[in-house]
PDB file of C-alpha atoms in Angstrom:
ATOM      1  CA  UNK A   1       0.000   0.000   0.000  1.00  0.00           C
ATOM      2  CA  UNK A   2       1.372   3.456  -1.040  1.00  0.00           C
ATOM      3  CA  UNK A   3       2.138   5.881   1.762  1.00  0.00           C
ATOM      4  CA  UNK A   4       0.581   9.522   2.032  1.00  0.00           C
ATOM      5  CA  UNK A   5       4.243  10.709   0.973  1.00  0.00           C
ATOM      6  CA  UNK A   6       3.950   8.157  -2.426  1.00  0.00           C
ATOM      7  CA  UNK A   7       1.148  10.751  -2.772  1.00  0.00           C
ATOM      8  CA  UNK A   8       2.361  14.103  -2.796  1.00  0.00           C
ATOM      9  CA  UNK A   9       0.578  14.236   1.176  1.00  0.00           C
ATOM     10  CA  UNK A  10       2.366  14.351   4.711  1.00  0.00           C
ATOM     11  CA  UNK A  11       0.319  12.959   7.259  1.00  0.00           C
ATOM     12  CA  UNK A  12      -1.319  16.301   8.275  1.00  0.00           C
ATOM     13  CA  UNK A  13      -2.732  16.496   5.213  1.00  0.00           C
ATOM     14  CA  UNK A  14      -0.319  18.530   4.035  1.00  0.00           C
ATOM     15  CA  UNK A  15       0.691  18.552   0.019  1.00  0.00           C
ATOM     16  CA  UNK A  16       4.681  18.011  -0.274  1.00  0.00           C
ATOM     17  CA  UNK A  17       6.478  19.876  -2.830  1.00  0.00           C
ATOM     18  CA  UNK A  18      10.333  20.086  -3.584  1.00  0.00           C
ATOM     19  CA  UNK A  19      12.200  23.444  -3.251  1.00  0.00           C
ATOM     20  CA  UNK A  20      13.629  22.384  -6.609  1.00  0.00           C
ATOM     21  CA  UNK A  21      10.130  23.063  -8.367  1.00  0.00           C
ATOM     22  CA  UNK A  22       9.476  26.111  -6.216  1.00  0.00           C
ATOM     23  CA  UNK A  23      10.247  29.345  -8.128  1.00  0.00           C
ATOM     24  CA  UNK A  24      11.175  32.336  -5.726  1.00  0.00           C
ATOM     25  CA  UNK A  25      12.388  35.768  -6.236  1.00  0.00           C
ATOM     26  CA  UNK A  26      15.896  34.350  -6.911  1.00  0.00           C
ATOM     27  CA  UNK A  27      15.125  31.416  -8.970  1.00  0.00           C
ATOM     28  CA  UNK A  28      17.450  31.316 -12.155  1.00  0.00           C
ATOM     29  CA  UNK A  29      15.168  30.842 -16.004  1.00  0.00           C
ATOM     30  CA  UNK A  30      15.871  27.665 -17.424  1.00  0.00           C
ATOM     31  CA  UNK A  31      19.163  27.479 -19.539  1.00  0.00           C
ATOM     32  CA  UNK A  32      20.047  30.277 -17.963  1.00  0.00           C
ATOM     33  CA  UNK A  33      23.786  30.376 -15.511  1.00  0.00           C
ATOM     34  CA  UNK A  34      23.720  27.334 -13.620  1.00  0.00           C
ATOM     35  CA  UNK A  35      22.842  27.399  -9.793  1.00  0.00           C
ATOM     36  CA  UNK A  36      25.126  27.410  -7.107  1.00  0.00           C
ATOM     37  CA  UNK A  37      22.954  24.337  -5.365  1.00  0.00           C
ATOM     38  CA  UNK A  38      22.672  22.006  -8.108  1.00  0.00           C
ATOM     39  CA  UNK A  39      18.652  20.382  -8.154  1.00  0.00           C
ATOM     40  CA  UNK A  40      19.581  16.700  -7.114  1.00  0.00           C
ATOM     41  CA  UNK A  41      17.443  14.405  -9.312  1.00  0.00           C
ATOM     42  CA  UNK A  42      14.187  13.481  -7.921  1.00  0.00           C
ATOM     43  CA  UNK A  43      14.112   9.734  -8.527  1.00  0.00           C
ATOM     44  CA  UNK A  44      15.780   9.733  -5.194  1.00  0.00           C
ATOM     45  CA  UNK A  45      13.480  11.354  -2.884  1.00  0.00           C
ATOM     46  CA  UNK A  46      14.503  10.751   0.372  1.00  0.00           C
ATOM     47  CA  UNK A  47      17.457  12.814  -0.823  1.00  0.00           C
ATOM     48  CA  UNK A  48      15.256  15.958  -1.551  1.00  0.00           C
ATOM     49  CA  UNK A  49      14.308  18.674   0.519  1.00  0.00           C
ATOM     50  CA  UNK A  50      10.999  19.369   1.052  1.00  0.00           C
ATOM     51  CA  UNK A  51       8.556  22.122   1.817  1.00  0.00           C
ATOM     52  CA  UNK A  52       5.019  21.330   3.070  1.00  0.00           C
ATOM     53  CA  UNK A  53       1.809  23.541   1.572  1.00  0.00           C
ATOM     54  CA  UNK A  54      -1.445  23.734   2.602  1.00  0.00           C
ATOM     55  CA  UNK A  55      -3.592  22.162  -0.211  1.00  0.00           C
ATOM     56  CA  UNK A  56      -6.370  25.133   0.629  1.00  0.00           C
ATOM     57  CA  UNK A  57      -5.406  28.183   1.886  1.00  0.00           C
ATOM     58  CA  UNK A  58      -2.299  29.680   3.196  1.00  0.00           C
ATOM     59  CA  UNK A  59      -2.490  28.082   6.825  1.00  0.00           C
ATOM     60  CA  UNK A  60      -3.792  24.481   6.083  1.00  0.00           C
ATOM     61  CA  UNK A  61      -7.294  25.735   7.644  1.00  0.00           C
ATOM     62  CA  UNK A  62      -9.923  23.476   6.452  1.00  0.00           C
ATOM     63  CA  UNK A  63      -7.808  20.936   5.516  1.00  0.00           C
ATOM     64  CA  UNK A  64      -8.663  17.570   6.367  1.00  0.00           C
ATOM     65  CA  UNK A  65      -6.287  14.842   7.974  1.00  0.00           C
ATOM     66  CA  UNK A  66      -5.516  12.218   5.347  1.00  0.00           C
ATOM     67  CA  UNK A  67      -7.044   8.513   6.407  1.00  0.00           C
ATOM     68  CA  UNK A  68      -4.261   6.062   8.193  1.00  0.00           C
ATOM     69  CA  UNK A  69      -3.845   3.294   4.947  1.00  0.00           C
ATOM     70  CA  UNK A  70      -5.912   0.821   7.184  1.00  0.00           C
ATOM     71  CA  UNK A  71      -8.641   0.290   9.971  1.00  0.00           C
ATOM     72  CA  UNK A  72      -7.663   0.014  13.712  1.00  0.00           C
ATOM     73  CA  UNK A  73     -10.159  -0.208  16.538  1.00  0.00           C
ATOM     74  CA  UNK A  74     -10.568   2.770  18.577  1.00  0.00           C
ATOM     75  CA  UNK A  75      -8.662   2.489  22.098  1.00  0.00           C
ATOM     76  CA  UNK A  76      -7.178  -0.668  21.428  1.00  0.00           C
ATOM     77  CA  UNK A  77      -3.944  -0.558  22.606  1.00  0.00           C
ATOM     78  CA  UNK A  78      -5.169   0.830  26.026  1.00  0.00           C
ATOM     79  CA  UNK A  79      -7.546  -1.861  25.963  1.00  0.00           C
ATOM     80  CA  UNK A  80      -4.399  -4.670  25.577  1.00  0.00           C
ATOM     81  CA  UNK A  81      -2.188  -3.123  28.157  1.00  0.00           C
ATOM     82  CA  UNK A  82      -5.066  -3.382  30.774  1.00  0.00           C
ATOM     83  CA  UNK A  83      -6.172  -7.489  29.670  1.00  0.00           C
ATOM     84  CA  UNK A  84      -2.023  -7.400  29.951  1.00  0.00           C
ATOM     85  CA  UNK A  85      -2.148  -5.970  33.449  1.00  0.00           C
ATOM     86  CA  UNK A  86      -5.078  -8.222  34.165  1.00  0.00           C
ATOM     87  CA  UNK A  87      -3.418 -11.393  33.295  1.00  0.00           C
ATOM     88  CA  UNK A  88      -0.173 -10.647  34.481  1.00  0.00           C
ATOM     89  CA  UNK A  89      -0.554 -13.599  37.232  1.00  0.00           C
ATOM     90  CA  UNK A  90      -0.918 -16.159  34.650  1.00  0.00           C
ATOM     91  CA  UNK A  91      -3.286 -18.199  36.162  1.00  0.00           C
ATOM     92  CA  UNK A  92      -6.119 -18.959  34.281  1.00  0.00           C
ATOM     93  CA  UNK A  93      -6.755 -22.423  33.362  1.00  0.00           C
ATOM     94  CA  UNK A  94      -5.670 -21.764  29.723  1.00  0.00           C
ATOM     95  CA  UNK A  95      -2.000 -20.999  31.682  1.00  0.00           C
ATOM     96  CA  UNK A  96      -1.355 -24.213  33.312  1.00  0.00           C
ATOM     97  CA  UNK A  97      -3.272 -27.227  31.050  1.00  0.00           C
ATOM     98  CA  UNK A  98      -2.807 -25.666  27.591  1.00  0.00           C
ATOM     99  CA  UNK A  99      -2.043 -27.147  24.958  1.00  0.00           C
ATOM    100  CA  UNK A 100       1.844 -26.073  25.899  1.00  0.00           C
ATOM    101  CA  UNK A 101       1.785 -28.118  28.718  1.00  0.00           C
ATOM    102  CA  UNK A 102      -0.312 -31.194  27.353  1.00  0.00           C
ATOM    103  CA  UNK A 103       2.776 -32.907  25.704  1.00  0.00           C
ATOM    104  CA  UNK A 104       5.682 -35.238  26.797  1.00  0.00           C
ATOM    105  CA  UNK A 105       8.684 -32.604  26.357  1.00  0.00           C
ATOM    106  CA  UNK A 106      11.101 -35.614  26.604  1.00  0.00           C
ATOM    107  CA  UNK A 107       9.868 -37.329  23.529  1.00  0.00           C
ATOM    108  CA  UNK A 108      11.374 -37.131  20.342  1.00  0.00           C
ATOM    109  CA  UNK A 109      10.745 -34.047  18.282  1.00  0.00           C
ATOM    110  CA  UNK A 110       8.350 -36.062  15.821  1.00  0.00           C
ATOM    111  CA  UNK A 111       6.638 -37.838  18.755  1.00  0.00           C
ATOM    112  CA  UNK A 112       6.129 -34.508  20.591  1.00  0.00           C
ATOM    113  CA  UNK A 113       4.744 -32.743  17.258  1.00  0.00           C
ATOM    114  CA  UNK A 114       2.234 -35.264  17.077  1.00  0.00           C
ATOM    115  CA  UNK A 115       1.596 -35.145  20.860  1.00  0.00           C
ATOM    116  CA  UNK A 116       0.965 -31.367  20.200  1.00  0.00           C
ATOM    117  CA  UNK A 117      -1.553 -32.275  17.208  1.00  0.00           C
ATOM    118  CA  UNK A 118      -3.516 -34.657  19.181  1.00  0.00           C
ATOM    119  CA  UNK A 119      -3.749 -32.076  22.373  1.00  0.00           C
ATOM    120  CA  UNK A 120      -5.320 -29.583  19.859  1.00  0.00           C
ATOM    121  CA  UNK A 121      -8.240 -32.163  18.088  1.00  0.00           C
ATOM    122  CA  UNK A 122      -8.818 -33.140  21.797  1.00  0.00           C
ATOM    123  CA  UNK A 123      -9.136 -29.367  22.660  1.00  0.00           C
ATOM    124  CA  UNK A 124     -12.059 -28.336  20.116  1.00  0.00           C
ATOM    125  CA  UNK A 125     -15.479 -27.738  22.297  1.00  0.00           C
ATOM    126  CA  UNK A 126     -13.763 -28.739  25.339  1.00  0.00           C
ATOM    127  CA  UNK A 127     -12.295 -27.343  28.623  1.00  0.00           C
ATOM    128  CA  UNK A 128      -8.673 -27.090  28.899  1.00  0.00           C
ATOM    129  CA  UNK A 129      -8.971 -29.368  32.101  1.00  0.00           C
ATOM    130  CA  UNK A 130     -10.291 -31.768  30.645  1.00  0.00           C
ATOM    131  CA  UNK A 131      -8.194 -32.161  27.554  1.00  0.00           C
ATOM    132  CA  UNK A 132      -5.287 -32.159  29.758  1.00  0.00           C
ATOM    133  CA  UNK A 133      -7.343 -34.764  31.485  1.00  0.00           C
ATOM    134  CA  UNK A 134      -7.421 -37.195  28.349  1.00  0.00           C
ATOM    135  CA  UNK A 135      -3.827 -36.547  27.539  1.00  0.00           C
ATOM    136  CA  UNK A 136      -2.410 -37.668  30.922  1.00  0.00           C
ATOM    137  CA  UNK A 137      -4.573 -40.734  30.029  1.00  0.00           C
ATOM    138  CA  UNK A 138      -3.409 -41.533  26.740  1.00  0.00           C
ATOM    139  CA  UNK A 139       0.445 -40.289  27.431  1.00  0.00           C
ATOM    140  CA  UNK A 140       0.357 -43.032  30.549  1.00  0.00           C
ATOM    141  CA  UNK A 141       0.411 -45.740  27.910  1.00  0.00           C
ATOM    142  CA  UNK A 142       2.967 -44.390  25.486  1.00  0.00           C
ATOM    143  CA  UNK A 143       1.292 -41.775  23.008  1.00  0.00           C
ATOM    144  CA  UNK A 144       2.200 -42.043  19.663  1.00  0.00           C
ATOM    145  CA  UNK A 145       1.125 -42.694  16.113  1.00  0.00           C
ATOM    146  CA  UNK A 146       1.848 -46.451  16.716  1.00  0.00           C
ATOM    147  CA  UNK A 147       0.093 -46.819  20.119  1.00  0.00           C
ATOM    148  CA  UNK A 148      -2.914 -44.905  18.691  1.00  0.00           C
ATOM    149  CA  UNK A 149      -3.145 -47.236  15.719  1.00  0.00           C
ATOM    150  CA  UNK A 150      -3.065 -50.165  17.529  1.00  0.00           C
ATOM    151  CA  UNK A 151      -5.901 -49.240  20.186  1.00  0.00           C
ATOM    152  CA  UNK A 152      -9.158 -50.373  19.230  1.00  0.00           C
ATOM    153  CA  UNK A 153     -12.238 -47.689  18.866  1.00  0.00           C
ATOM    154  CA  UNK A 154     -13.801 -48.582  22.389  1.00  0.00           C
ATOM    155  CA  UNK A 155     -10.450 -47.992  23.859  1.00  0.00           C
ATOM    156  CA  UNK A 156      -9.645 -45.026  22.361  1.00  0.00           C
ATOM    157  CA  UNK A 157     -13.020 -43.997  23.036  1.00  0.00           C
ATOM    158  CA  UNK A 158     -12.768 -44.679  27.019  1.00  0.00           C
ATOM    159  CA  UNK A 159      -9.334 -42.577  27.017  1.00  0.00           C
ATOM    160  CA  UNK A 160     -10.697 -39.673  25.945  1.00  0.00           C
ATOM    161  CA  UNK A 161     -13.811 -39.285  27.421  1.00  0.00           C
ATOM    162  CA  UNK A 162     -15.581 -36.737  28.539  1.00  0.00           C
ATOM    163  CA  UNK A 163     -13.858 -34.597  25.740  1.00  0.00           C
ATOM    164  CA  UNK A 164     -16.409 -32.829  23.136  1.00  0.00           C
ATOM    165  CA  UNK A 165     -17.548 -35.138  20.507  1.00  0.00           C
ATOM    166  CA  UNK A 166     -15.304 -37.662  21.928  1.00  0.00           C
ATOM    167  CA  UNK A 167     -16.977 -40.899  19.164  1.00  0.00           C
ATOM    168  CA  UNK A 168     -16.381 -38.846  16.179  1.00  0.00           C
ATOM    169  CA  UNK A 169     -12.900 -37.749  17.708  1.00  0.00           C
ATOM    170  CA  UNK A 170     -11.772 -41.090  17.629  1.00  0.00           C
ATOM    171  CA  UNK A 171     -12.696 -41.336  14.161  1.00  0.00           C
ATOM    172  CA  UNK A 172     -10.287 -38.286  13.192  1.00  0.00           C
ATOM    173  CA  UNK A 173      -7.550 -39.300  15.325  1.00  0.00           C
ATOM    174  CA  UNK A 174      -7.551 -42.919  13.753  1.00  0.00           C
ATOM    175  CA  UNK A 175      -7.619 -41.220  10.356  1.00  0.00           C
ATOM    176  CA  UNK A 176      -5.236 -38.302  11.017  1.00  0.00           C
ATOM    177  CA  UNK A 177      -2.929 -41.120  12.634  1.00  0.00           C
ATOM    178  CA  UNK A 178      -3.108 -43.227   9.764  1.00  0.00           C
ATOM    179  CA  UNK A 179      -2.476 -40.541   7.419  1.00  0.00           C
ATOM    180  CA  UNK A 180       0.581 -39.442   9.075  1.00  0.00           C
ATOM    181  CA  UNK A 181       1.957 -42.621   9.298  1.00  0.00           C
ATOM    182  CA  UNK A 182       1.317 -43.162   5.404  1.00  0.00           C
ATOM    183  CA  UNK A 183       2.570 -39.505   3.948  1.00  0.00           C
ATOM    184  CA  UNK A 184       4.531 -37.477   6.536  1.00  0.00           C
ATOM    185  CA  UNK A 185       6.565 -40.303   7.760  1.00  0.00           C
ATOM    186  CA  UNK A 186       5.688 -40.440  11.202  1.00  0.00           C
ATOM    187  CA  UNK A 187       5.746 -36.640  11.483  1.00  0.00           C
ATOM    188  CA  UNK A 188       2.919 -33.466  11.229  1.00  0.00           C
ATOM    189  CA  UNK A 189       2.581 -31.237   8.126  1.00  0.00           C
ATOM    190  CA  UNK A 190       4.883 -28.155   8.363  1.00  0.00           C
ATOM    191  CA  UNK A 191       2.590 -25.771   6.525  1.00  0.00           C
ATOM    192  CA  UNK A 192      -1.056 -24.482   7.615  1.00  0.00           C
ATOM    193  CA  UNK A 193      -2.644 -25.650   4.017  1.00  0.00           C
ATOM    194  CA  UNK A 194      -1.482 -29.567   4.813  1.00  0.00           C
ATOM    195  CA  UNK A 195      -2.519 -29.093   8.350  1.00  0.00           C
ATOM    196  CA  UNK A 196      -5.933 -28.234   6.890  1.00  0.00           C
ATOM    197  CA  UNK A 197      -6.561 -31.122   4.734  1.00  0.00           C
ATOM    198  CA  UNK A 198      -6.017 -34.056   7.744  1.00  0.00           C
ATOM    199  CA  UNK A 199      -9.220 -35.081   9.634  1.00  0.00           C
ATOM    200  CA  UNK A 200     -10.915 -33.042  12.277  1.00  0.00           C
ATOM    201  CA  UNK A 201      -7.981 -30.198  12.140  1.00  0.00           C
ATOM    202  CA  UNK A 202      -9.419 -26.787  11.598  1.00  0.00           C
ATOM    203  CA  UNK A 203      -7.628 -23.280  11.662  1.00  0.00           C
ATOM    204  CA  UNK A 204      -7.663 -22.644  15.198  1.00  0.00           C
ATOM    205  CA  UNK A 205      -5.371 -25.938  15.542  1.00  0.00           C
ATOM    206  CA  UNK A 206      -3.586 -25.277  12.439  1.00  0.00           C
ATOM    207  CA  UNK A 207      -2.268 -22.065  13.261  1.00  0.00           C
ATOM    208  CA  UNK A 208      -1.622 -23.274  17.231  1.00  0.00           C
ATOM    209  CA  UNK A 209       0.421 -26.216  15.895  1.00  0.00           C
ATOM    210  CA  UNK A 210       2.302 -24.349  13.670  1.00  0.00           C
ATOM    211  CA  UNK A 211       3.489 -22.007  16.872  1.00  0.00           C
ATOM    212  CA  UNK A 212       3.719 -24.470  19.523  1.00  0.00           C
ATOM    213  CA  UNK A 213       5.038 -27.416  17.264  1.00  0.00           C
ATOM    214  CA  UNK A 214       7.301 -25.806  14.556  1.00  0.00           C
ATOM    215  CA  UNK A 215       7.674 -22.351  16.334  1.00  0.00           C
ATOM    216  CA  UNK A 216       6.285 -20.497  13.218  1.00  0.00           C
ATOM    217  CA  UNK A 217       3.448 -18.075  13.271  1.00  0.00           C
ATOM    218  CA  UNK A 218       1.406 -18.559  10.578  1.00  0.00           C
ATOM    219  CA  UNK A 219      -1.594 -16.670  11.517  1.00  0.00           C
ATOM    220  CA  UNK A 220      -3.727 -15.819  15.050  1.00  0.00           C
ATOM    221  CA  UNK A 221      -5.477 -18.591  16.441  1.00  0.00           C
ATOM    222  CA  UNK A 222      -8.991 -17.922  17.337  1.00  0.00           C
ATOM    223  CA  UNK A 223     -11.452 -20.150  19.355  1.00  0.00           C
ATOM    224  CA  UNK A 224     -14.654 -18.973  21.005  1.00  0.00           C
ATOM    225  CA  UNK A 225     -12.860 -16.892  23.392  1.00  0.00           C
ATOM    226  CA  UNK A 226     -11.112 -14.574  21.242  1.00  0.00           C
ATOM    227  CA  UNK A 227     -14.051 -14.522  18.857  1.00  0.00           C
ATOM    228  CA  UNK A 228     -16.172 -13.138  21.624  1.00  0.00           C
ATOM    229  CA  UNK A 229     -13.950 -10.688  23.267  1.00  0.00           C
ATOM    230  CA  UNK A 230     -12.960  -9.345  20.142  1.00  0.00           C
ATOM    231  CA  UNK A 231     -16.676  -8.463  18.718  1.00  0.00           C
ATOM    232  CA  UNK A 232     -17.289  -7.553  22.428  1.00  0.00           C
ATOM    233  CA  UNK A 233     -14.428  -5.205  22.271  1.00  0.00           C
ATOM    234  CA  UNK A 234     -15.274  -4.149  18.260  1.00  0.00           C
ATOM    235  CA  UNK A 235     -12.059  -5.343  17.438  1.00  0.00           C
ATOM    236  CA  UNK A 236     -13.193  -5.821  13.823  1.00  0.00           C
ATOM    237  CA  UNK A 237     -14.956  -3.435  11.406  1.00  0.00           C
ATOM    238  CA  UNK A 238     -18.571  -5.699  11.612  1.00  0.00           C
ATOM    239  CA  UNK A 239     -19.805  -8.261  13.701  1.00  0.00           C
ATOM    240  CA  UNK A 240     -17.949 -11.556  12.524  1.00  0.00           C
ATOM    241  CA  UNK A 241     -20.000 -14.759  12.702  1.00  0.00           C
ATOM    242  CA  UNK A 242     -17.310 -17.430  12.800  1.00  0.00           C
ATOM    243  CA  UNK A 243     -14.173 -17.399  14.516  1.00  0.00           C
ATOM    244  CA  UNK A 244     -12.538 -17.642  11.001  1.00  0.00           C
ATOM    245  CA  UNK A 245     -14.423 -14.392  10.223  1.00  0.00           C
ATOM    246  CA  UNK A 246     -12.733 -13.157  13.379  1.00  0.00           C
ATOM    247  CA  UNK A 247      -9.652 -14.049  12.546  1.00  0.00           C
ATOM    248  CA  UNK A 248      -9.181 -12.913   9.273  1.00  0.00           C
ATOM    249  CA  UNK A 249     -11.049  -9.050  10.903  1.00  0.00           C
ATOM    250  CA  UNK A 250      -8.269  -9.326  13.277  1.00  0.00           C
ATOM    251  CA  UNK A 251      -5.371 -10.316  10.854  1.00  0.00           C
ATOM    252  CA  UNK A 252      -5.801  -7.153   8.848  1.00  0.00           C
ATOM    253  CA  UNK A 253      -4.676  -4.805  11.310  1.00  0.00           C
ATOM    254  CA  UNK A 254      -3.349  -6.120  14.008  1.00  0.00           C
ATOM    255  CA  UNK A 255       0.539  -6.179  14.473  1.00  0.00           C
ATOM    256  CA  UNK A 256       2.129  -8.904  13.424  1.00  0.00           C
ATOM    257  CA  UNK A 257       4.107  -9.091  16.209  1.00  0.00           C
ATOM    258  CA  UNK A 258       1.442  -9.417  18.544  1.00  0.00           C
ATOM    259  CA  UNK A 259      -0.551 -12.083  16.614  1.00  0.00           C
ATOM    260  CA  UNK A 260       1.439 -15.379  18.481  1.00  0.00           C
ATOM    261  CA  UNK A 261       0.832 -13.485  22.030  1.00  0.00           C
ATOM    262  CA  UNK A 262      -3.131 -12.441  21.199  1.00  0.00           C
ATOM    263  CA  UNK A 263      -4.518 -15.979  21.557  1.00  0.00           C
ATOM    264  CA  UNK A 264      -3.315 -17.102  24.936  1.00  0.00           C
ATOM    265  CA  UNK A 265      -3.820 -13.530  26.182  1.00  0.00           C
ATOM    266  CA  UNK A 266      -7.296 -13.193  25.638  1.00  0.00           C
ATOM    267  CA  UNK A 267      -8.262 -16.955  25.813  1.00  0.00           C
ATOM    268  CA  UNK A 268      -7.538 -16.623  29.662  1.00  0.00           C
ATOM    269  CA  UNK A 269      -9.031 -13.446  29.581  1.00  0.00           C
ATOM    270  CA  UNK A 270     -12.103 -15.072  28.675  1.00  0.00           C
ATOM    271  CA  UNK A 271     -11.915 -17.902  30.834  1.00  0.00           C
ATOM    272  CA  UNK A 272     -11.734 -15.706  33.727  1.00  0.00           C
ATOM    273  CA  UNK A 273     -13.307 -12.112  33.301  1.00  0.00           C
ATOM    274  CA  UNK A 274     -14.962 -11.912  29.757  1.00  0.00           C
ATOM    275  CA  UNK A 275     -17.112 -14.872  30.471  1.00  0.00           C
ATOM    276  CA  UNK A 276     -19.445 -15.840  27.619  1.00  0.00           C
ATOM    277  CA  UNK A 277     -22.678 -15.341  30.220  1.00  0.00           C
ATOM    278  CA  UNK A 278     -22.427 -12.980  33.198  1.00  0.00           C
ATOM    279  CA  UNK A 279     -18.904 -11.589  32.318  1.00  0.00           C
ATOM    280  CA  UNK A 280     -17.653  -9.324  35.252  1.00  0.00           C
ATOM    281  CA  UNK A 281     -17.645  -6.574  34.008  1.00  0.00           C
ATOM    282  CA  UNK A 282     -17.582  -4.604  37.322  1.00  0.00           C
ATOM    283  CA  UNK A 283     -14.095  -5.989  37.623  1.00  0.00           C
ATOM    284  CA  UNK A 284     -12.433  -5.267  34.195  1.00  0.00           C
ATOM    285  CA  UNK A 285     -10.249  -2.325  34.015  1.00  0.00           C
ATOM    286  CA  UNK A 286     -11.916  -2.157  30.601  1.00  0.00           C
ATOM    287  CA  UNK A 287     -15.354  -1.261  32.041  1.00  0.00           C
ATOM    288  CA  UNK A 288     -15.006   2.028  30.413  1.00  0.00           C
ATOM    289  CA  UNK A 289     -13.189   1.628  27.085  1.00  0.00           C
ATOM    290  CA  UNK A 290     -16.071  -1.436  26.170  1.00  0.00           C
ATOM    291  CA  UNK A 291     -18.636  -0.955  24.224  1.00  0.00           C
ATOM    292  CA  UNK A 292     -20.085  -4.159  25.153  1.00  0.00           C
ATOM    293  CA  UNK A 293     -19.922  -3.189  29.061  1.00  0.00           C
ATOM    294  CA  UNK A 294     -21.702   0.341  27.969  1.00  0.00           C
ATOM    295  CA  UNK A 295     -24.934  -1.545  27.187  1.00  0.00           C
ATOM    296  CA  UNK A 296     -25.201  -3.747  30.393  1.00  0.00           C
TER     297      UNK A 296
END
């Protein structure tokens, strides 16, 4: 995207023009005896020097700002630094059983990869307790692509339980397992597109495997937690309606640097003040930058 000075504009709003195309009381006619402050040439522009005028009027009155090249939510970096300050003690659920803490960090890097997969089709629609839950399960009998294959459904099935969906999560793992074994030799898919196309993987675990088991941000992860804080928070231009929507709202003008930290931020965030019914509102240092908190 061009900036305002690609334009001819300075931020103010303010048109830029070089002192070597302004004419003054001294300037020299063309052809005439050379300068004594030779025009450098303009293809290099951070070389020039510039003069600002007001596109109307002498004093720039009237004038108005020129747009910032993309959207950003109003307030929003207040609004980080205080879900910072509030989850500076780490200790929301999200914080201790997360999928960073669900896998065997002795294993081998292929086993732990895989580890880190599984933790994340375990996680969808589920507490984080109780995904840890069903990994301490399956880990206490040797967890990986082998074991998995050679457990039968029922098994499987009894492992994992209570976890969300926990019959047709059997199926995936099986499948994603299977494929694994087959393609990747052993190992997961280093790219979010391959991620994609295994069994029961969706972008929210794409994106978090890519971080936690390659150490590559591909994108921001968002579950239900961030979806809701974020439209709570009007974090995106229009209400989203899928946490993809969200995610691809948020992705647009968010920092890039901040995209890996966003997730785990405002996942506990959720889990322990932005609640999806009742959230406490009267305790959020937010209360007053919200404009979900103005209408309760």
């Amino acid at each position: 995207m061009c900036s305002p000075q690609e334009f001819g504009m300075n931020a103010g709003g303010m048109r830029m023009v070089t002192r070597s195309r302004v004419l003054g009381p001294r300037a020299r006619p063309r052809g005439g005896e050379k300068s004594h402050h030779p025009v450098k040439r303009q293809r290099k522009a951070q070389s020039l020097n510039v003069a600002y005028e007001a596109s109307d009027g002498e004093n720039g009155e009237g004038t108005e700002p020129v747009k910032a090249p993309s959207w950003e939510p109003q307030d929003w970096r207040q609004q980080l630094a205080n879900i910072r300050t509030m989850r500076s003690g780490k200790d929301a659920p999200v914080d201790q059983l997360g999928v960073e803490h669900c896998y065997d960090p002795s294993a081998p890097p292929k086993v732990r990869r895989y580890q880190v997969l599984l933790s994340l089709m375990l996680s969808s629609q589920t507490k984080d307790q109780v995904t840890a839950g069903a990994m301490q399960r399956l880990r206490a009998r040797g967890l990986t692509i082998e074991s998995i294959l050679q457990t039968d459904d029922n098994t499987l099935g009894t492992l994992i339980y209570p976890v969300g969906f926990w019959r047709t999560k059997v199926k995936y793992i099986k499948q994603t397992s299977a494929i694994l074994q087959q393609r990747y030799d052993g190992d997961i898919p280093a790219s979010v597109a391959e991620l994609l196309t295994l069994p029961g993987v969706g972008p929210k675990m794409a994106h978090l495997a890519m971080t936690v088991a390659w150490g590559t941000v591909s994108g921001i992860a968002v579950d239900t937690h961030v979806h809701r804080i974020a439209n709570r928070l009007k974090w995106t231009k229009k209400v989203t309606k899928s946490p993809e929507e969200t995610r691809i709202a948020l992705e647009e003008w968010l920092p890039r640097d901040l995209w890996s930290e966003i997730n785990g931020l405002l996942v506990g965030f959720g889990q322990q003040t932005c609640l999806p019914v009742r959230p406490r509102c009267q305790v959020c240092l937010n209360q007053a930058l919200c404009p979900a908190a103005q209408g309760l």
